[in-house]
Short mmCIF file of C-alpha atoms in Angstrom, two decimals:
data_model
loop_
_atom_site.label_atom_id
_atom_site.label_comp_id
_atom_site.label_asym_id
_atom_site.label_seq_id
_atom_site.Cartn_x
_atom_site.Cartn_y
_atom_site.Cartn_z
CA UNK D 1431 135.39 227.02 137.99
CA UNK D 1432 136.43 228.41 134.66
CA UNK D 1433 135.83 225.90 131.88
CA UNK D 1434 137.28 225.35 128.47
CA UNK D 1435 133.76 224.85 127.22
CA UNK D 1436 131.85 227.81 128.63
CA UNK D 1437 128.13 227.77 128.07
CA UNK D 1438 127.19 230.02 125.17
CA UNK D 1439 123.51 230.36 125.93
CA UNK D 1440 122.45 233.76 127.30
CA UNK D 1441 119.09 234.54 128.81
CA UNK D 1442 118.16 237.94 127.40
CA UNK D 1443 115.32 240.10 128.60
CA UNK D 1444 113.12 241.36 125.81
CA UNK D 1445 113.75 245.04 126.58
CA UNK D 1446 117.47 244.52 126.83
CA UNK D 1447 117.41 242.62 123.54
CA UNK D 1448 115.61 245.49 121.86
CA UNK D 1449 118.11 248.02 123.16
CA UNK D 1450 121.14 245.94 122.32
CA UNK D 1451 120.07 245.32 118.74
CA UNK D 1452 122.39 243.42 116.47
CA UNK D 1453 125.56 244.15 118.44
CA UNK D 1454 124.63 241.59 121.08
CA UNK D 1455 124.14 238.93 118.46
CA UNK D 1456 127.55 239.75 117.04
CA UNK D 1457 129.32 239.30 120.39
CA UNK D 1458 127.41 236.12 121.07
CA UNK D 1459 128.40 234.74 117.71
CA UNK D 1460 132.06 235.55 118.35
CA UNK D 1461 131.95 233.81 121.73
CA UNK D 1462 130.25 230.80 120.22
CA UNK D 1463 132.87 230.65 117.50
CA UNK D 1464 135.68 230.94 120.06
CA UNK D 1465 134.23 228.15 122.19
CA UNK D 1466 133.71 225.99 119.14
CA UNK D 1467 137.35 226.51 118.15
CA UNK D 1468 138.51 225.59 121.67
CA UNK D 1469 136.39 222.47 121.69
CA UNK D 1470 137.64 221.45 118.26
CA UNK D 1471 141.25 221.87 119.45
CA UNK D 1472 140.79 219.61 122.51
CA UNK D 1473 141.07 215.81 122.42
CA UNK D 1474 139.18 214.35 125.35
CA UNK D 1475 141.10 211.08 124.98
CA UNK D 1476 144.36 210.02 123.41
CA UNK D 1477 147.40 212.07 122.53
CA UNK D 1478 148.13 214.82 121.80
CA UNK D 1479 145.81 216.52 124.25
CA UNK D 1480 145.38 219.52 121.95
CA UNK D 1481 145.85 219.76 118.19
CA UNK D 1482 147.36 223.25 118.35
CA UNK D 1483 149.74 224.00 121.20
CA UNK D 1484 148.35 225.51 124.41
CA UNK D 1485 150.49 227.11 127.14
CA UNK D 1486 149.97 226.77 130.87
CA UNK D 1487 151.83 228.73 133.54
CA UNK D 1488 153.03 226.61 136.46
CA UNK D 1489 155.04 227.45 139.57
CA UNK D 1490 157.19 224.67 140.98
CA UNK D 1491 160.11 224.20 143.36
CA UNK D 1492 163.27 222.57 142.11
CA UNK D 1493 166.19 220.97 143.88
CA UNK D 1494 169.55 222.71 144.05
CA UNK D 1495 171.15 220.50 141.39
CA UNK D 1496 168.13 220.39 139.07
CA UNK D 1497 168.07 222.30 135.78
CA UNK D 1498 165.13 224.53 134.93
CA UNK D 1499 162.21 222.21 134.29
CA UNK D 1500 161.91 223.52 130.73
CA UNK D 1501 165.32 221.88 130.13
CA UNK D 1502 164.51 218.61 131.91
CA UNK D 1503 164.18 215.70 129.48
CA UNK D 1504 161.06 214.24 131.08
CA UNK D 1505 159.12 217.48 130.54
CA UNK D 1506 160.43 217.91 126.99
CA UNK D 1507 158.95 214.52 126.20
CA UNK D 1508 155.64 215.35 127.85
CA UNK D 1509 155.38 218.56 125.82
CA UNK D 1510 156.07 216.68 122.60
CA UNK D 1511 153.51 213.97 123.41
CA UNK D 1512 150.74 216.24 124.70
CA UNK D 1513 151.28 219.47 122.70
CA UNK D 1514 150.85 221.32 126.02
CA UNK D 1515 153.65 223.77 126.68
CA UNK D 1516 154.38 224.57 130.31
CA UNK D 1517 155.75 228.00 131.10
CA UNK D 1518 157.72 227.00 134.19
CA UNK D 1519 158.53 229.37 137.03
CA UNK D 1520 160.99 227.39 139.10
CA UNK D 1521 161.71 228.40 142.69
CA UNK D 1522 164.58 226.98 144.76
CA UNK D 1523 162.98 224.39 147.01
CA UNK D 1524 164.37 226.15 150.08
CA UNK D 1525 162.39 229.28 149.15
CA UNK D 1526 159.12 227.61 148.14
CA UNK D 1527 157.02 228.46 151.18
CA UNK D 1528 157.93 232.16 151.15
CA UNK D 1529 157.51 232.62 147.39
CA UNK D 1530 154.31 230.61 147.28
CA UNK D 1531 152.79 232.72 150.04
CA UNK D 1532 153.77 235.92 148.23
CA UNK D 1533 152.08 234.77 145.04
CA UNK D 1534 148.93 233.72 146.87
CA UNK D 1535 148.77 236.99 148.81
CA UNK D 1536 149.36 239.17 145.75
CA UNK D 1537 146.84 237.40 143.56
CA UNK D 1538 149.52 236.81 140.91
CA UNK D 1539 148.37 233.24 140.43
CA UNK D 1540 149.71 230.71 137.95
CA UNK D 1541 147.40 228.21 136.30
CA UNK D 1542 148.69 225.56 138.71
CA UNK D 1543 151.24 224.88 141.44
CA UNK D 1544 153.29 221.77 140.64
CA UNK D 1545 155.13 219.90 143.42
CA UNK D 1546 153.26 222.47 145.43
CA UNK D 1547 153.68 221.23 148.97
CA UNK D 1548 150.33 222.75 149.99
CA UNK D 1549 149.58 222.06 153.63
CA UNK D 1550 146.17 220.86 154.81
CA UNK D 1551 145.54 224.34 156.17
CA UNK D 1552 146.29 225.88 152.78
CA UNK D 1553 144.18 223.33 150.92
CA UNK D 1554 141.19 223.94 153.18
CA UNK D 1555 141.38 227.73 153.31
CA UNK D 1556 142.37 228.45 149.71
CA UNK D 1557 139.76 225.93 148.62
CA UNK D 1558 137.14 227.61 150.78
CA UNK D 1559 137.81 231.09 149.40
CA UNK D 1560 138.04 229.86 145.80
CA UNK D 1561 141.73 230.56 145.21
CA UNK D 1562 142.18 226.91 144.26
CA UNK D 1563 139.41 224.87 142.67
CA UNK D 1564 137.84 221.49 143.50
CA UNK D 1565 139.18 218.74 141.27
CA UNK D 1566 136.92 215.71 141.76
CA UNK D 1567 134.65 216.45 138.73
CA UNK D 1568 137.67 217.07 136.52
CA UNK D 1569 139.18 213.79 137.74
CA UNK D 1570 136.02 211.87 136.87
CA UNK D 1571 135.82 213.35 133.38
CA UNK D 1572 139.41 213.88 132.27
CA UNK D 1573 141.75 211.80 134.43
CA UNK D 1574 141.27 208.09 133.65
CA UNK D 1575 144.58 207.05 135.24
CA UNK D 1576 143.96 208.88 138.50
CA UNK D 1577 140.28 207.92 138.53
CA UNK D 1578 141.18 204.23 138.21
CA UNK D 1579 143.71 204.55 141.04
CA UNK D 1580 141.19 206.18 143.38
CA UNK D 1581 138.55 203.57 142.54
CA UNK D 1582 141.04 200.78 143.20
CA UNK D 1583 142.44 202.34 146.37
CA UNK D 1584 139.69 203.82 148.52
CA UNK D 1585 142.28 204.58 151.20
CA UNK D 1586 144.11 206.99 148.87
CA UNK D 1587 140.87 208.67 147.85
CA UNK D 1588 139.86 209.04 151.49
CA UNK D 1589 143.28 210.46 152.39
CA UNK D 1590 143.13 213.25 149.78
CA UNK D 1591 139.47 214.16 150.33
CA UNK D 1592 138.95 217.21 152.53
CA UNK D 1593 136.35 217.16 155.33
CA UNK D 1594 134.01 219.17 153.07
CA UNK D 1595 134.04 216.35 150.51
CA UNK D 1596 136.18 218.09 147.88
CA UNK D 1597 139.57 217.13 146.49
CA UNK D 1598 141.71 220.27 146.27
CA UNK D 1599 145.15 218.72 145.83
CA UNK D 1600 146.45 215.67 143.99
CA UNK D 1601 148.56 212.96 145.63
CA UNK D 1602 152.23 212.07 145.60
CA UNK D 1603 153.40 208.78 147.05
CA UNK D 1604 156.02 206.11 146.82
CA UNK D 1605 154.34 203.35 148.80
CA UNK D 1606 157.15 201.61 150.58
CA UNK D 1607 158.55 201.37 154.07
CA UNK D 1608 161.62 203.49 153.43
CA UNK D 1609 160.48 206.53 155.39
CA UNK D 1610 159.60 204.63 158.56
CA UNK D 1611 162.94 205.66 160.06
CA UNK D 1612 164.81 208.48 158.30
CA UNK D 1613 167.63 208.73 160.86
CA UNK D 1614 170.35 206.34 159.67
CA UNK D 1615 173.30 206.58 162.05
CA UNK D 1616 176.72 206.22 160.37
CA UNK D 1617 180.21 205.78 161.85
CA UNK D 1618 183.73 205.56 160.39
CA UNK D 1619 184.71 201.92 160.87
CA UNK D 1620 188.15 202.42 159.33
CA UNK D 1621 188.92 204.82 162.17
CA UNK D 1622 187.49 202.40 164.74
CA UNK D 1623 189.72 199.63 163.41
CA UNK D 1624 192.78 201.87 163.42
CA UNK D 1625 192.10 202.86 167.04
CA UNK D 1626 191.39 199.29 168.15
CA UNK D 1627 187.73 200.00 168.94
CA UNK D 1628 184.74 197.79 168.21
CA UNK D 1629 181.58 199.06 166.56
CA UNK D 1630 179.64 200.71 169.43
CA UNK D 1631 176.61 198.89 170.79
CA UNK D 1632 175.86 201.23 173.69
CA UNK D 1633 175.62 204.97 174.07
CA UNK D 1634 178.68 205.08 176.32
CA UNK D 1635 180.74 203.02 173.85
CA UNK D 1636 179.74 205.46 171.14
CA UNK D 1637 180.82 208.38 173.32
CA UNK D 1638 184.20 206.70 173.87
CA UNK D 1639 184.59 206.35 170.10
CA UNK D 1640 183.79 210.05 169.55
CA UNK D 1641 186.40 211.03 172.15
CA UNK D 1642 188.98 208.86 170.41
CA UNK D 1643 188.11 210.39 167.04
CA UNK D 1644 188.73 213.85 168.48
CA UNK D 1645 191.93 213.16 170.38
CA UNK D 1646 193.84 210.35 168.61
CA UNK D 1647 194.27 211.69 165.06
CA UNK D 1648 192.61 208.75 163.26
CA UNK D 1649 193.09 210.34 159.82
CA UNK D 1650 196.83 210.51 160.52
CA UNK D 1651 197.50 214.00 159.18
CA UNK D 1652 198.93 215.37 162.44
CA UNK D 1653 196.09 217.86 162.84
CA UNK D 1654 193.13 217.88 165.18
CA UNK D 1655 190.71 218.44 162.28
CA UNK D 1656 188.47 215.43 162.86
CA UNK D 1657 184.74 216.06 163.34
CA UNK D 1658 183.51 213.36 165.76
CA UNK D 1659 179.77 213.92 165.09
CA UNK D 1660 177.93 216.19 162.68
CA UNK D 1661 174.22 216.48 161.95
CA UNK D 1662 171.60 219.06 160.98
CA UNK D 1663 169.46 220.19 163.90
CA UNK D 1664 165.79 219.25 163.43
CA UNK D 1665 166.08 218.43 159.72
CA UNK D 1666 164.62 215.41 157.92
CA UNK D 1667 167.00 212.42 157.84
CA UNK D 1668 169.87 214.50 159.27
CA UNK D 1669 168.95 214.96 162.95
CA UNK D 1670 169.87 213.07 166.14
CA UNK D 1671 166.20 212.50 167.06
CA UNK D 1672 166.67 208.75 166.71
CA UNK D 1673 169.38 208.69 169.37
CA UNK D 1674 166.86 209.93 171.95
CA UNK D 1675 165.54 206.34 171.84
CA UNK D 1676 168.50 205.29 173.98
CA UNK D 1677 166.70 207.02 176.86
CA UNK D 1678 163.44 205.14 176.27
CA UNK D 1679 161.48 207.61 174.14
CA UNK D 1680 162.56 208.27 170.54
CA UNK D 1681 162.01 211.78 169.26
CA UNK D 1682 160.97 213.02 165.81
CA UNK D 1683 160.65 216.34 164.01
CA UNK D 1684 157.12 216.91 165.34
CA UNK D 1685 158.00 215.84 168.91
CA UNK D 1686 154.81 213.76 168.69
CA UNK D 1687 154.62 209.98 169.14
CA UNK D 1688 151.86 207.44 169.82
CA UNK D 1689 151.92 204.66 172.38
CA UNK D 1690 148.90 202.44 173.05
CA UNK D 1691 146.71 204.87 171.15
CA UNK D 1692 147.76 207.85 173.27
CA UNK D 1693 149.46 210.90 171.79
CA UNK D 1694 152.63 211.95 173.66
CA UNK D 1695 154.52 215.20 173.23
CA UNK D 1696 158.10 214.04 173.62
CA UNK D 1697 159.68 217.39 174.42
CA UNK D 1698 158.07 217.59 177.87
CA UNK D 1699 158.94 214.07 179.02
CA UNK D 1700 161.64 213.16 181.57
CA UNK D 1701 163.39 210.90 179.01
CA UNK D 1702 163.78 213.89 176.69
CA UNK D 1703 165.34 216.01 179.44
CA UNK D 1704 167.70 213.17 180.36
CA UNK D 1705 168.85 212.97 176.75
CA UNK D 1706 169.47 216.72 176.56
CA UNK D 1707 171.59 216.61 179.69
CA UNK D 1708 173.65 213.71 178.34
CA UNK D 1709 174.23 215.36 174.96
CA UNK D 1710 175.36 218.56 176.66
CA UNK D 1711 177.61 217.06 179.35
CA UNK D 1712 179.06 214.13 177.46
CA UNK D 1713 179.17 215.47 173.91
CA UNK D 1714 178.98 219.22 173.47
CA UNK D 1715 181.11 220.23 176.45
CA UNK D 1716 183.82 217.84 175.30
CA UNK D 1717 183.80 219.20 171.75
CA UNK D 1718 182.41 216.03 170.21
CA UNK D 1719 179.52 217.72 168.36
CA UNK D 1720 180.27 219.82 165.31
CA UNK D 1721 179.12 223.29 166.47
CA UNK D 1722 177.83 224.02 162.97
CA UNK D 1723 175.28 221.20 163.41
CA UNK D 1724 172.80 223.82 164.63
CA UNK D 1725 173.22 226.28 161.74
CA UNK D 1726 174.57 224.52 158.63
CA UNK D 1727 172.62 223.95 155.44
CA UNK D 1728 172.67 220.77 153.37
CA UNK D 1729 175.45 221.95 151.05
CA UNK D 1730 177.76 222.68 154.00
CA UNK D 1731 176.84 219.40 155.65
CA UNK D 1732 177.46 217.25 152.60
CA UNK D 1733 180.78 218.97 151.92
CA UNK D 1734 182.14 217.77 155.27
CA UNK D 1735 182.25 214.23 154.02
CA UNK D 1736 184.26 215.14 150.96
CA UNK D 1737 187.21 217.10 152.39
CA UNK D 1738 190.69 216.30 151.02
CA UNK D 1739 191.66 214.52 154.24
CA UNK D 1740 188.93 212.34 155.67
CA UNK D 1741 187.61 214.31 158.65
CA UNK D 1742 184.08 213.05 159.36
CA UNK D 1743 183.77 210.47 162.10
CA UNK D 1744 180.03 210.03 162.46
CA UNK D 1745 176.89 211.52 160.97
CA UNK D 1746 173.16 211.05 160.34
CA UNK D 1747 171.93 210.48 156.78
CA UNK D 1748 169.99 207.72 155.07
CA UNK D 1749 172.44 207.25 152.21
CA UNK D 1750 176.07 206.76 153.20
CA UNK D 1751 177.45 207.61 149.73
CA UNK D 1752 175.66 210.93 149.40
CA UNK D 1753 177.60 212.39 152.32
CA UNK D 1754 181.06 210.88 151.88
CA UNK D 1755 181.09 209.85 148.20
CA UNK D 1756 181.19 206.45 146.57
CA UNK D 1757 184.90 205.82 147.17
CA UNK D 1758 184.90 206.63 150.89
CA UNK D 1759 181.62 204.89 151.63
CA UNK D 1760 183.48 201.60 152.23
CA UNK D 1761 185.07 203.21 155.31
CA UNK D 1762 181.69 203.65 157.02
CA UNK D 1763 179.05 201.36 158.56
CA UNK D 1764 175.60 201.83 160.02
CA UNK D 1765 174.84 201.67 163.72
CA UNK D 1766 171.79 199.97 165.13
CA UNK D 1767 170.00 201.96 167.85
CA UNK D 1768 172.38 202.37 170.76
CA UNK D 1769 171.54 200.83 174.11
CA UNK D 1770 171.10 203.56 176.69
CA UNK D 1771 171.94 203.92 180.39
CA UNK D 1772 168.85 201.97 181.45
CA UNK D 1773 169.09 199.32 178.75
CA UNK D 1774 166.64 201.00 176.37
CA UNK D 1775 167.28 200.35 172.69
CA UNK D 1776 164.59 201.90 170.49
CA UNK D 1777 164.09 203.81 167.25
CA UNK D 1778 161.03 205.90 166.45
CA UNK D 1779 158.61 205.39 163.60
CA UNK D 1780 158.12 208.49 161.45
CA UNK D 1781 154.68 210.05 161.50
CA UNK D 1782 152.39 210.15 158.49
CA UNK D 1783 153.43 207.77 155.77
CA UNK D 1784 150.39 207.97 153.52
CA UNK D 1785 150.14 209.94 150.29
CA UNK D 1786 150.94 213.61 150.23
CA UNK D 1787 147.76 215.40 149.22
CA UNK D 1788 148.89 218.88 148.22
CA UNK D 1789 151.34 218.20 145.43
CA UNK D 1790 149.32 219.70 142.54
CA UNK D 1791 146.63 222.36 142.75
CA UNK D 1792 144.76 224.30 140.08
CA UNK D 1793 143.98 227.98 140.65
CA UNK D 1794 140.91 230.03 139.80
CA UNK D 1795 142.91 231.86 137.11
CA UNK D 1796 143.18 228.70 135.01
CA UNK D 1797 141.02 229.04 131.88
CA UNK D 1798 141.94 225.54 130.69
CA UNK D 1799 141.31 223.22 133.64
CA UNK D 1800 140.30 220.30 131.39
CA UNK D 1801 143.58 220.50 129.47
CA UNK D 1802 145.45 220.85 132.77
CA UNK D 1803 143.79 217.77 134.24
CA UNK D 1804 144.48 215.70 131.13
CA UNK D 1805 148.12 216.83 131.23
CA UNK D 1806 148.68 216.00 134.88
CA UNK D 1807 146.82 212.69 134.53
CA UNK D 1808 149.56 211.44 132.22
CA UNK D 1809 151.77 211.46 135.32
CA UNK D 1810 149.47 209.07 137.18
CA UNK D 1811 149.98 206.33 134.59
CA UNK D 1812 152.23 203.95 136.58
CA UNK D 1813 155.16 203.89 134.13
CA UNK D 1814 155.16 207.67 133.81
CA UNK D 1815 154.72 208.12 137.58
CA UNK D 1816 157.91 206.15 138.09
CA UNK D 1817 159.76 208.34 135.60
CA UNK D 1818 158.50 211.54 137.23
CA UNK D 1819 159.79 210.29 140.57
CA UNK D 1820 163.12 208.77 139.51
CA UNK D 1821 163.93 209.80 135.95
CA UNK D 1822 163.12 209.02 132.32
CA UNK D 1823 163.43 205.92 130.19
CA UNK D 1824 166.84 205.55 128.53
CA UNK D 1825 168.34 207.95 131.08
CA UNK D 1826 167.58 206.25 134.40
CA UNK D 1827 165.62 203.18 133.27
CA UNK D 1828 165.38 200.64 130.52
CA UNK D 1829 162.56 198.15 129.98
CA UNK D 1830 163.43 194.51 130.52
CA UNK D 1831 161.94 191.59 128.59
CA UNK D 1832 158.85 191.71 130.82
CA UNK D 1833 158.27 195.41 130.27
CA UNK D 1834 159.45 196.35 133.77
CA UNK D 1835 161.50 199.48 134.30
CA UNK D 1836 164.92 198.47 135.59
CA UNK D 1837 167.72 200.80 136.56
CA UNK D 1838 170.57 201.68 134.24
CA UNK D 1839 174.04 202.12 135.78
CA UNK D 1840 174.68 205.53 137.29
CA UNK D 1841 177.10 207.86 135.53
CA UNK D 1842 180.61 207.28 136.84
CA UNK D 1843 181.22 209.05 140.14
CA UNK D 1844 177.59 210.12 140.57
CA UNK D 1845 175.51 209.38 143.66
CA UNK D 1846 171.91 208.30 143.13
CA UNK D 1847 170.54 211.20 145.19
CA UNK D 1848 172.41 213.86 143.25
CA UNK D 1849 171.63 212.28 139.88
CA UNK D 1850 167.94 212.04 140.73
CA UNK D 1851 167.82 215.79 141.37
CA UNK D 1852 169.14 216.44 137.87
CA UNK D 1853 166.73 214.26 135.92
CA UNK D 1854 163.36 214.19 137.73
CA UNK D 1855 161.09 216.22 140.02
CA UNK D 1856 161.58 213.45 142.55
CA UNK D 1857 159.59 212.26 145.54
CA UNK D 1858 157.65 215.53 145.86
CA UNK D 1859 156.35 215.35 142.30
CA UNK D 1860 152.87 214.16 141.32
CA UNK D 1861 152.25 210.48 140.67
CA UNK D 1862 151.70 207.44 142.87
CA UNK D 1863 153.80 204.30 142.78
CA UNK D 1864 151.84 201.74 144.77
CA UNK D 1865 153.27 198.72 146.52
CA UNK D 1866 151.72 196.63 143.71
CA UNK D 1867 153.76 198.59 141.14
CA UNK D 1868 157.09 197.88 142.84
CA UNK D 1869 158.73 194.87 141.24
CA UNK D 1870 156.07 194.73 138.52
CA UNK D 1871 156.08 198.14 136.84
CA UNK D 1872 159.35 199.40 138.27
CA UNK D 1873 162.20 198.16 140.39
CA UNK D 1874 163.25 200.15 143.39
CA UNK D 1875 166.41 202.02 142.55
CA UNK D 1876 169.52 200.26 143.92
CA UNK D 1877 170.00 202.70 146.78
CA UNK D 1878 166.34 202.19 147.81
CA UNK D 1879 166.80 198.43 147.71
CA UNK D 1880 169.84 198.86 149.92
CA UNK D 1881 167.91 201.15 152.25
CA UNK D 1882 165.16 198.55 152.59
CA UNK D 1883 167.76 195.91 153.52
CA UNK D 1884 169.41 198.28 156.00
CA UNK D 1885 166.07 199.06 157.64
CA UNK D 1886 165.34 195.38 158.02
CA UNK D 1887 168.78 194.60 159.42
CA UNK D 1888 169.54 197.59 161.63
CA UNK D 1889 166.27 199.29 162.63
CA UNK D 1890 163.08 197.27 162.18
CA UNK D 1891 163.72 195.02 165.22
CA UNK D 1892 163.88 198.09 167.48
CA UNK D 1893 161.13 200.20 165.90
CA UNK D 1894 158.13 201.60 167.76
CA UNK D 1895 154.88 199.89 166.76
CA UNK D 1896 152.73 203.01 166.34
CA UNK D 1897 152.99 206.38 164.66
CA UNK D 1898 150.73 209.37 164.12
CA UNK D 1899 148.93 208.84 160.80
CA UNK D 1900 148.25 211.45 158.13
CA UNK D 1901 144.91 212.92 159.24
CA UNK D 1902 142.89 215.52 157.35
CA UNK D 1903 141.57 217.67 160.18
CA UNK D 1904 138.38 219.69 160.33
CA UNK D 1905 138.80 223.38 159.34
CA UNK D 1906 138.38 224.68 162.89
CA UNK D 1907 140.95 222.17 164.13
CA UNK D 1908 143.37 223.26 161.44
CA UNK D 1909 142.85 226.88 162.44
CA UNK D 1910 143.85 226.08 166.02
CA UNK D 1911 146.80 223.91 164.98
CA UNK D 1912 148.05 226.61 162.64
CA UNK D 1913 147.65 229.23 165.35
CA UNK D 1914 149.46 227.29 168.08
CA UNK D 1915 151.90 224.83 166.57
CA UNK D 1916 154.36 226.85 164.43
CA UNK D 1917 155.50 229.14 167.23
CA UNK D 1918 155.38 226.38 169.82
CA UNK D 1919 157.59 224.03 167.75
CA UNK D 1920 159.93 226.90 166.94
CA UNK D 1921 160.32 227.58 170.67
CA UNK D 1922 160.86 223.89 171.49
CA UNK D 1923 163.48 223.50 168.77
CA UNK D 1924 165.31 226.64 169.86
CA UNK D 1925 165.35 225.44 173.47
CA UNK D 1926 166.46 221.98 172.40
CA UNK D 1927 169.51 223.44 170.69
CA UNK D 1928 170.21 225.77 173.60
CA UNK D 1929 169.96 223.01 176.21
CA UNK D 1930 172.42 220.88 174.22
CA UNK D 1931 174.88 223.74 173.67
CA UNK D 1932 174.58 225.71 176.92
CA UNK D 1933 173.06 223.19 179.31
CA UNK D 1934 170.65 224.29 182.03
CA UNK D 1935 167.78 221.90 181.27
CA UNK D 1936 167.35 220.87 184.90
CA UNK D 1937 167.41 224.43 186.18
CA UNK D 1938 165.04 225.85 183.57
CA UNK D 1939 162.73 222.88 183.06
CA UNK D 1940 159.76 224.09 185.09
CA UNK D 1941 159.85 227.48 183.38
CA UNK D 1942 160.12 225.79 180.01
CA UNK D 1943 157.05 223.62 180.72
CA UNK D 1944 155.00 226.61 181.92
CA UNK D 1945 155.86 228.50 178.73
CA UNK D 1946 154.64 225.60 176.63
CA UNK D 1947 151.39 225.48 178.59
CA UNK D 1948 150.84 229.19 177.98
CA UNK D 1949 151.54 228.70 174.29
CA UNK D 1950 148.67 226.20 174.06
CA UNK D 1951 150.37 222.80 174.25
CA UNK D 1952 147.49 221.12 176.11
CA UNK D 1953 144.92 222.35 173.60
CA UNK D 1954 147.14 221.25 170.72
CA UNK D 1955 147.56 217.74 172.13
CA UNK D 1956 143.82 217.48 172.72
CA UNK D 1957 143.21 218.22 169.03
CA UNK D 1958 145.74 215.59 167.99
CA UNK D 1959 144.27 213.03 170.38
CA UNK D 1960 140.71 213.68 169.17
CA UNK D 1961 141.88 213.40 165.57
CA UNK D 1962 143.59 210.07 166.26
CA UNK D 1963 140.55 208.72 168.13
CA UNK D 1964 138.30 209.70 165.21
CA UNK D 1965 140.70 208.15 162.70
CA UNK D 1966 140.89 204.87 164.63
CA UNK D 1967 137.11 204.75 165.00
CA UNK D 1968 136.67 205.19 161.25
CA UNK D 1969 139.06 202.31 160.59
CA UNK D 1970 136.79 200.00 162.59
CA UNK D 1971 133.66 200.89 160.60
#
């Protein structure tokens, strides 16, 4: 690890000293003077962090609506308070993985990756080869906020500690229940009322409503421009995975669920095939699914709720207003899980749920790791963590009489999701807001409070009891997962879309299963089962 305070002592052989003469002493004196100057410039506690400004180069993703981070108010304030200037290299969040990999492969490393999204595999392997540095000693010496959090919450410390005992990435977490089910199912109740239909309770009733949306001109413009159902294939909070629960086995983006401690790969189960057949025969063949559901990006998807004439009948998203706007949102209601052909009514529980552990990493090129750790530690102070995640004081929050951060009204016409992108790094940024902080340090934003109520009302009663936790696997396990899983999931997702659009699941099912076996599915599930068994055993210790 490169240090701000490099040791100045040099062991010099007598012969070498004689040959080097006075020139060696001159260089040593210069280095000592430089290190003394650096030490004098650094405040180990308090603010500013440095007396004279120091620059750090950081690479970070940013959301589509976000300004460059150098223009974001929260970072302007941090620079003023700390005297640390960040030279930001912002990457569109959709391009992060590709650009990050290019930088890592080329050796063109920043001082740190912020909002880095490093996977466990990347943390382990780049930590092992020295590309990124261990952080636990820096935390102990220069990160009082983070150190206190890890001492108070052993579960968080355990979650971010790699199997080799090092901490390579810092955590990001909003500790609440809001991600337990990301698939909020929305339907146009104004259209239902106009057509004399009740809010669907069963899958077949929902299908009848979609047919009516397509054929009976509920927007009244004389055109068949209604979109009965739109979604984004295999995308977080936008996919139809939750509807698979009507067939007895909810799906998720990993196609991996847990029941009675056993890991199940959903995409090989008979319930999954039954769902695919239904979606093809009953929905796609009848033109009830927006064909762009399998190719559209978020911008295209969100635009469909804001057309001049109301055209969107039903969709998946966990904030009604973000898709259709604040004015139209009153036309829509949420659906509880639909009851399927055999009476099943279930919703899945999202996997993971603990802190993200790869949100901030420091590279070997960083010559000021102490300054870097002091800078990032400011964002683990609970009040600042809340502002990093949701937005700054006097822009998003004000302090009430008890010192709690409470939400200011949104700008007129703005949705909370869009506004959050413009003023804060958001949920992927560093900082941890624990369950103890909610209601004491900061109030949940209004849309999150609403989401919590909606979960309780519409989804919690039907939710699976177990999920697959966030497990830090052994390096050799990660190697096998990384070798098998990406291509296997890509194949499954491609086939899922094809079976819905073109049909043929029954005819091709045996071939599909054999392909998955050849791709290593059994080995992959064995790794996940062993990891879960080990995790559960550790919980009992």
